[in-house]
Amino acid sequence: GEKYYDYIGTHTDDLLVVSKDIKKVTDELKDWYTFKGTDEPKYHLGVDYVKGRLPNGKTQWQLGSFTYVKEAIEKIEKLLVEEGYNLHTKMTRKNPMAEDSQPELCQGDLCTDEEHTLYMQLIGIYLWLVTIGRTDIAHAVSSLSRFSALPRKEHLDLAVGILYYLRRYPDKRISVDASPQSLCPSARLFSHDNRQALKELYPDAREEIDPKFPEPRGKPIQTSIWFDANNAHDKVTRKSVEGFMTFLGSTLIKAKSKRQGSISSSTYVSEIHAGRTASEEVMDFRYLLRSLGLRLEGPTLTFGDNESSIKSVTEAGSPLNKRHVGISYHTARECE
């Protein structure tokens, strides 16, 4: 009984149509274009589309990359063998990178020209895997891509280590689920009183609503983002690494891991900066969703695990003692 929009995703000469009446849309397109086929998608731009049936009888789409991973493993192994790399043909590992691994501390021999080319090819393949949904290797790839200009042999070994991880876990999928996320028991939601107090401090804070946005359609859908920071993770520069995961309903939409641009003097500061990154991501995310005509359910739920930084951002009376985090502090507070 709801009205929905039809969506057509384009990439060069490939189309991906989302509609309640696929035949009507494709018949109209056929008046203008010639198609090889208009079946339900199974493989598109490196993404596998799997349609399964849940115990309650409903169908659910899952997005995977197992076909591309299989092809990537074969391609990487061939490249390594051709370059004479000592490849462990059956080796697997549980993690993309060891927890105590610090690529910035590698001081061994530099890669040869051939190894350098090989390294950049590996990073390119891994970056595309992250783009199409393998967010479990995002941190490892982000850490290694910094050294693409001048990698060392140890960096190449770490890059090959991601291959061993993909061998062990070639098939990881993202389920498309519009239902709200189930919150963990320890999650404490922001109170209405706090929000009212912050509105008095930032009376001009408004979500950007373009008058050209299409009319919202469909049922309201929840949005949420989870963020965290690892203070002073880089042993050379002592810069922190931050990351976030954005959800639409219970579907993971985007995940990112990157090194912060400035040095944080404490965990509190690195978490405040990560909160600012999450706030800016939410603003872009909500603008995009409204541009697509989605009906959003209330504010975006934002989750972190550092109590002091969260209190600073959400409690109107909290003071700003560390002046060098002022921009991140006020950006996050204003978004609340």
Tab-separated table of C-alpha atoms in Angstrom:
chain	number	residue	atom	x	y	z
A	1	GLY	CA	0.000	0.000	0.000
A	2	GLU	CA	3.026	2.306	-0.012
A	3	LYS	CA	4.387	4.315	-2.919
A	4	TYR	CA	7.982	3.614	-3.887
A	5	TYR	CA	10.441	5.050	-6.354
A	6	ASP	CA	12.039	3.056	-9.161
A	7	TYR	CA	15.837	3.212	-9.295
A	8	ILE	CA	18.169	2.579	-12.232
A	9	GLY	CA	21.859	2.249	-11.432
A	10	THR	CA	24.174	2.782	-14.400
A	11	HIS	CA	27.809	1.845	-14.964
A	12	THR	CA	29.097	2.235	-18.548
A	13	ASP	CA	26.754	-0.098	-20.481
A	14	ASP	CA	25.473	-2.043	-17.460
A	15	LEU	CA	22.158	-1.307	-15.736
A	16	LEU	CA	20.790	-2.454	-12.401
A	17	VAL	CA	17.060	-1.782	-11.950
A	18	VAL	CA	15.239	-1.777	-8.606
A	19	SER	CA	11.458	-1.618	-8.932
A	20	LYS	CA	8.186	-3.123	-7.723
A	21	ASP	CA	7.315	-3.692	-11.394
A	22	ILE	CA	10.525	-4.685	-13.187
A	23	LYS	CA	8.770	-5.644	-16.423
A	24	LYS	CA	7.187	-2.230	-16.823
A	25	VAL	CA	10.540	-0.464	-16.422
A	26	THR	CA	12.511	-2.812	-18.681
A	27	ASP	CA	9.823	-2.745	-21.396
A	28	GLU	CA	10.041	1.034	-21.438
A	29	LEU	CA	13.848	0.925	-21.645
A	30	LYS	CA	13.693	-1.580	-24.511
A	31	ASP	CA	12.024	1.087	-26.631
A	32	TRP	CA	15.331	2.954	-26.547
A	33	TYR	CA	18.055	0.375	-25.926
A	34	THR	CA	18.973	-3.185	-26.845
A	35	PHE	CA	19.586	-5.597	-23.961
A	36	LYS	CA	21.347	-8.944	-23.765
A	37	GLY	CA	19.051	-9.944	-20.936
A	38	THR	CA	16.815	-8.611	-18.166
A	39	ASP	CA	16.990	-11.379	-15.571
A	40	GLU	CA	17.425	-10.984	-11.826
A	41	PRO	CA	21.069	-10.123	-11.118
A	42	LYS	CA	23.469	-12.878	-10.149
A	43	TYR	CA	26.820	-11.161	-10.747
A	44	HIS	CA	27.343	-7.458	-11.375
A	45	LEU	CA	30.574	-5.406	-11.177
A	46	GLY	CA	32.241	-8.003	-8.954
A	47	VAL	CA	29.259	-8.412	-6.623
A	48	ASP	CA	27.350	-11.693	-6.309
A	49	TYR	CA	23.599	-11.338	-5.729
A	50	VAL	CA	22.092	-14.258	-3.833
A	51	LYS	CA	18.372	-14.448	-3.136
A	52	GLY	CA	17.429	-16.692	-0.235
A	53	ARG	CA	14.305	-17.521	1.727
A	54	LEU	CA	14.106	-16.861	5.466
A	55	PRO	CA	12.384	-19.204	7.988
A	56	ASN	CA	9.378	-16.830	8.069
A	57	GLY	CA	8.873	-17.295	4.322
A	58	LYS	CA	10.186	-13.896	3.277
A	59	THR	CA	12.964	-13.541	0.727
A	60	GLN	CA	16.199	-11.716	1.438
A	61	TRP	CA	18.999	-10.559	-0.822
A	62	GLN	CA	22.610	-11.136	0.136
A	63	LEU	CA	25.524	-9.330	-1.478
A	64	GLY	CA	28.805	-11.222	-1.687
A	65	SER	CA	32.050	-11.193	-3.636
A	66	PHE	CA	32.989	-14.884	-3.648
A	67	THR	CA	33.221	-15.076	-7.457
A	68	TYR	CA	35.575	-12.096	-7.613
A	69	VAL	CA	37.568	-13.396	-4.616
A	70	LYS	CA	38.063	-16.756	-6.341
A	71	GLU	CA	39.254	-15.050	-9.521
A	72	ALA	CA	41.440	-12.653	-7.520
A	73	ILE	CA	43.115	-15.503	-5.614
A	74	GLU	CA	43.926	-17.309	-8.853
A	75	LYS	CA	45.249	-14.115	-10.443
A	76	ILE	CA	47.375	-13.172	-7.414
A	77	GLU	CA	48.839	-16.665	-7.123
A	78	LYS	CA	49.757	-16.618	-10.819
A	79	LEU	CA	51.414	-13.206	-10.489
A	80	LEU	CA	53.398	-14.307	-7.438
A	81	VAL	CA	54.613	-17.494	-9.103
A	82	GLU	CA	55.624	-15.599	-12.246
A	83	GLU	CA	57.727	-13.213	-10.174
A	84	GLY	CA	59.397	-16.085	-8.335
A	85	TYR	CA	57.804	-15.260	-4.982
A	86	ASN	CA	58.017	-18.043	-2.406
A	87	LEU	CA	54.271	-18.655	-2.143
A	88	HIS	CA	52.877	-21.074	0.432
A	89	THR	CA	50.385	-22.835	-1.829
A	90	LYS	CA	47.986	-24.055	0.895
A	91	MET	CA	48.580	-21.580	3.708
A	92	THR	CA	45.598	-19.801	5.345
A	93	ARG	CA	45.274	-17.413	8.292
A	94	LYS	CA	42.543	-16.206	10.648
A	95	ASN	CA	43.160	-12.460	10.326
A	96	PRO	CA	43.994	-10.168	7.390
A	97	MET	CA	46.927	-8.855	9.416
A	98	ALA	CA	48.381	-9.881	12.768
A	99	GLU	CA	47.188	-7.704	15.656
A	100	ASP	CA	50.766	-6.712	16.543
A	101	SER	CA	51.740	-5.955	12.940
A	102	GLN	CA	53.132	-2.439	12.394
A	103	PRO	CA	53.904	-1.806	8.698
A	104	GLU	CA	55.438	1.588	9.488
A	105	LEU	CA	58.268	-0.127	11.411
A	106	CYS	CA	59.422	-2.231	8.439
A	107	GLN	CA	63.057	-1.358	7.684
A	108	GLY	CA	64.165	-4.226	5.419
A	109	ASP	CA	65.203	-4.161	1.775
A	110	LEU	CA	63.170	-2.184	-0.725
A	111	CYS	CA	61.179	-4.071	-3.347
A	112	THR	CA	62.648	-4.481	-6.799
A	113	ASP	CA	60.865	-2.782	-9.708
A	114	GLU	CA	59.060	-6.037	-10.491
A	115	GLU	CA	58.045	-6.546	-6.860
A	116	HIS	CA	56.911	-2.925	-6.645
A	117	THR	CA	54.616	-3.438	-9.635
A	118	LEU	CA	53.318	-6.633	-8.071
A	119	TYR	CA	52.663	-4.837	-4.772
A	120	MET	CA	50.611	-2.120	-6.465
A	121	GLN	CA	48.597	-4.767	-8.326
A	122	LEU	CA	47.785	-6.506	-5.039
A	123	ILE	CA	46.723	-3.258	-3.377
A	124	GLY	CA	44.512	-2.406	-6.384
A	125	ILE	CA	42.735	-5.763	-6.179
A	126	TYR	CA	42.249	-5.451	-2.406
A	127	LEU	CA	40.914	-1.884	-2.677
A	128	TRP	CA	38.230	-3.037	-5.113
A	129	LEU	CA	37.347	-5.897	-2.763
A	130	VAL	CA	36.812	-3.375	0.046
A	131	THR	CA	34.672	-1.255	-2.281
A	132	ILE	CA	32.355	-4.159	-3.139
A	133	GLY	CA	31.819	-5.220	0.454
A	134	ARG	CA	34.841	-6.981	1.977
A	135	THR	CA	35.131	-4.443	4.770
A	136	ASP	CA	36.849	-7.030	6.976
A	137	ILE	CA	40.138	-6.302	5.169
A	138	ALA	CA	39.672	-2.496	5.129
A	139	HIS	CA	42.121	-1.738	7.957
A	140	ALA	CA	44.855	-3.986	6.596
A	141	VAL	CA	44.520	-2.551	3.086
A	142	SER	CA	44.458	1.034	4.403
A	143	SER	CA	47.627	0.409	6.403
A	144	LEU	CA	49.509	-1.094	3.446
A	145	SER	CA	48.304	1.278	0.724
A	146	ARG	CA	50.280	4.092	2.393
A	147	PHE	CA	53.493	2.450	1.200
A	148	SER	CA	52.554	1.968	-2.451
A	149	ALA	CA	55.105	4.572	-3.572
A	150	LEU	CA	58.093	2.821	-1.961
A	151	PRO	CA	57.216	-0.584	-0.477
A	152	ARG	CA	59.688	-2.888	1.226
A	153	LYS	CA	59.835	-6.658	0.920
A	154	GLU	CA	58.210	-6.946	4.356
A	155	HIS	CA	55.255	-4.896	3.081
A	156	LEU	CA	54.898	-7.314	0.177
A	157	ASP	CA	54.859	-10.222	2.640
A	158	LEU	CA	52.078	-8.500	4.602
A	159	ALA	CA	50.109	-7.926	1.387
A	160	VAL	CA	50.428	-11.619	0.516
A	161	GLY	CA	49.166	-12.366	4.035
A	162	ILE	CA	45.791	-10.894	3.038
A	163	LEU	CA	45.689	-13.507	0.255
A	164	TYR	CA	46.086	-16.269	2.864
A	165	TYR	CA	43.164	-14.754	4.797
A	166	LEU	CA	40.958	-14.653	1.687
A	167	ARG	CA	41.752	-18.325	1.062
A	168	ARG	CA	40.321	-19.155	4.473
A	169	TYR	CA	37.269	-16.881	4.195
A	170	PRO	CA	36.417	-16.511	0.492
A	171	ASP	CA	32.683	-16.058	1.073
A	172	LYS	CA	31.490	-13.287	3.384
A	173	ARG	CA	28.178	-11.600	2.607
A	174	ILE	CA	26.139	-8.535	3.512
A	175	SER	CA	22.453	-9.218	4.121
A	176	VAL	CA	19.997	-6.624	2.831
A	177	ASP	CA	17.712	-6.045	5.805
A	178	ALA	CA	15.659	-2.869	6.300
A	179	SER	CA	14.571	-3.714	9.857
A	180	PRO	CA	15.950	-1.594	12.748
A	181	GLN	CA	19.120	-2.761	14.430
A	182	SER	CA	18.838	-4.657	17.697
A	183	LEU	CA	20.789	-2.628	20.227
A	184	CYS	CA	23.092	-4.295	22.748
A	185	PRO	CA	21.893	-4.153	26.391
A	186	SER	CA	24.727	-1.782	27.398
A	187	ALA	CA	23.744	0.881	24.823
A	188	ARG	CA	22.442	4.074	26.421
A	189	LEU	CA	20.387	6.332	24.176
A	190	PHE	CA	20.673	10.111	24.187
A	191	SER	CA	17.970	11.687	26.367
A	192	HIS	CA	15.382	14.164	25.116
A	193	ASP	CA	16.389	16.681	27.827
A	194	ASN	CA	19.998	16.714	26.619
A	195	ARG	CA	18.907	17.312	23.054
A	196	GLN	CA	16.694	20.233	24.086
A	197	ALA	CA	19.564	21.787	26.051
A	198	LEU	CA	21.914	21.511	23.074
A	199	LYS	CA	19.290	23.115	20.828
A	200	GLU	CA	19.445	26.173	23.081
A	201	LEU	CA	23.249	26.298	22.719
A	202	TYR	CA	23.127	25.814	18.934
A	203	PRO	CA	19.814	27.414	17.905
A	204	ASP	CA	20.814	27.736	14.238
A	205	ALA	CA	21.755	24.072	13.810
A	206	ARG	CA	19.551	22.596	11.080
A	207	GLU	CA	19.741	19.601	8.805
A	208	GLU	CA	20.257	20.729	5.231
A	209	ILE	CA	16.988	20.125	3.385
A	210	ASP	CA	17.162	20.935	-0.309
A	211	PRO	CA	13.807	22.188	-1.644
A	212	LYS	CA	14.467	20.059	-4.731
A	213	PHE	CA	14.495	16.834	-2.715
A	214	PRO	CA	11.883	14.367	-4.028
A	215	GLU	CA	8.868	13.623	-1.876
A	216	PRO	CA	9.806	10.961	0.711
A	217	ARG	CA	8.212	7.589	0.000
A	218	GLY	CA	8.124	4.163	1.584
A	219	LYS	CA	8.178	3.236	5.244
A	220	PRO	CA	10.486	5.174	7.608
A	221	ILE	CA	13.909	3.526	7.873
A	222	GLN	CA	16.460	3.777	10.677
A	223	THR	CA	20.021	5.004	10.075
A	224	SER	CA	22.975	4.466	12.401
A	225	ILE	CA	26.748	4.782	12.550
A	226	TRP	CA	29.337	3.132	14.805
A	227	PHE	CA	32.746	4.748	15.254
A	228	ASP	CA	35.946	4.118	17.190
A	229	ALA	CA	39.592	5.191	17.367
A	230	ASN	CA	42.859	3.482	18.310
A	231	ASN	CA	44.987	6.128	19.977
A	232	ALA	CA	48.635	6.493	18.843
A	233	HIS	CA	48.409	3.345	16.730
A	234	ASP	CA	51.193	4.458	14.370
A	235	LYS	CA	54.471	3.732	16.200
A	236	VAL	CA	56.462	6.205	14.086
A	237	THR	CA	54.238	9.289	13.907
A	238	ARG	CA	52.038	8.331	16.912
A	239	LYS	CA	48.955	9.211	14.872
A	240	SER	CA	45.725	7.416	15.725
A	241	VAL	CA	43.641	5.219	13.451
A	242	GLU	CA	39.891	5.797	13.289
A	243	GLY	CA	37.082	3.880	11.658
A	244	PHE	CA	33.332	3.899	11.216
A	245	MET	CA	30.542	1.640	9.946
A	246	THR	CA	27.332	3.127	8.513
A	247	PHE	CA	24.041	1.194	8.479
A	248	LEU	CA	20.724	1.665	6.712
A	249	GLY	CA	18.321	-0.400	8.762
A	250	SER	CA	20.421	-3.474	9.555
A	251	THR	CA	22.329	-3.327	6.261
A	252	LEU	CA	25.969	-2.281	6.265
A	253	ILE	CA	26.316	0.490	3.665
A	254	LYS	CA	29.824	1.839	4.182
A	255	ALA	CA	32.858	1.126	6.343
A	256	LYS	CA	36.157	2.976	6.468
A	257	SER	CA	39.447	2.808	8.347
A	258	LYS	CA	42.070	5.536	8.073
A	259	ARG	CA	44.899	7.224	9.928
A	260	GLN	CA	43.992	10.564	11.491
A	261	GLY	CA	45.624	13.664	10.041
A	262	SER	CA	46.828	15.101	13.354
A	263	ILE	CA	48.460	13.649	16.457
A	264	SER	CA	46.088	13.129	19.388
A	265	SER	CA	47.501	13.621	22.877
A	266	SER	CA	45.056	11.176	24.500
A	267	THR	CA	42.395	8.583	23.805
A	268	TYR	CA	39.782	11.241	24.555
A	269	VAL	CA	41.110	13.515	21.808
A	270	SER	CA	41.345	10.744	19.187
A	271	GLU	CA	37.774	9.675	20.007
A	272	ILE	CA	36.524	13.272	19.687
A	273	HIS	CA	38.142	13.520	16.248
A	274	ALA	CA	36.579	10.178	15.261
A	275	GLY	CA	33.211	11.489	16.445
A	276	ARG	CA	33.610	14.512	14.203
A	277	THR	CA	34.384	12.257	11.223
A	278	ALA	CA	31.279	10.202	12.015
A	279	SER	CA	29.147	13.361	12.279
A	280	GLU	CA	30.328	14.617	8.891
A	281	GLU	CA	29.715	11.188	7.367
A	282	VAL	CA	26.165	11.213	8.761
A	283	MET	CA	25.447	14.608	7.201
A	284	ASP	CA	26.565	13.372	3.771
A	285	PHE	CA	24.727	10.059	4.231
A	286	ARG	CA	21.408	11.639	5.165
A	287	TYR	CA	21.642	14.133	2.302
A	288	LEU	CA	22.209	11.278	-0.153
A	289	LEU	CA	19.298	9.238	1.198
A	290	ARG	CA	16.933	12.219	1.046
A	291	SER	CA	18.093	12.831	-2.532
A	292	LEU	CA	16.944	9.280	-3.312
A	293	GLY	CA	13.509	9.943	-1.809
A	294	LEU	CA	13.822	7.777	1.318
A	295	ARG	CA	11.781	8.503	4.411
A	296	LEU	CA	14.179	8.595	7.383
A	297	GLU	CA	13.153	7.579	10.880
A	298	GLY	CA	14.245	10.290	13.310
A	299	PRO	CA	17.897	11.213	13.888
A	300	THR	CA	20.772	8.910	12.981
A	301	LEU	CA	21.829	6.793	15.966
A	302	THR	CA	25.542	7.354	16.655
A	303	PHE	CA	27.481	4.893	18.793
A	304	GLY	CA	30.931	5.112	20.382
A	305	ASP	CA	32.608	3.379	23.301
A	306	ASN	CA	34.533	6.197	25.027
A	307	GLU	CA	32.350	7.515	27.834
A	308	SER	CA	34.255	10.756	28.487
A	309	SER	CA	34.173	11.917	24.850
A	310	ILE	CA	30.491	10.975	24.491
A	311	LYS	CA	29.574	12.927	27.635
A	312	SER	CA	31.492	15.944	26.358
A	313	VAL	CA	29.542	15.874	23.115
A	314	THR	CA	26.071	15.093	24.465
A	315	GLU	CA	25.882	16.948	27.799
A	316	ALA	CA	25.217	20.656	27.350
A	317	GLY	CA	27.070	21.632	30.513
A	318	SER	CA	30.298	19.783	29.743
A	319	PRO	CA	33.294	22.162	29.474
A	320	LEU	CA	35.845	22.236	26.674
A	321	ASN	CA	39.172	21.912	28.480
A	322	LYS	CA	41.265	20.845	25.499
A	323	ARG	CA	41.048	23.843	23.171
A	324	HIS	CA	42.875	22.143	20.275
A	325	VAL	CA	39.872	19.844	19.733
A	326	GLY	CA	37.429	22.758	19.598
A	327	ILE	CA	36.367	22.289	15.976
A	328	SER	CA	35.733	18.546	16.370
A	329	TYR	CA	34.008	19.155	19.726
A	330	HIS	CA	31.534	21.732	18.400
A	331	THR	CA	30.953	19.964	15.080
A	332	ALA	CA	29.862	16.776	16.864
A	333	ARG	CA	27.775	18.665	19.472
A	334	GLU	CA	25.991	20.726	16.831
A	335	CYS	CA	24.990	17.572	14.957
A	336	GLU	CA	23.365	16.118	18.068
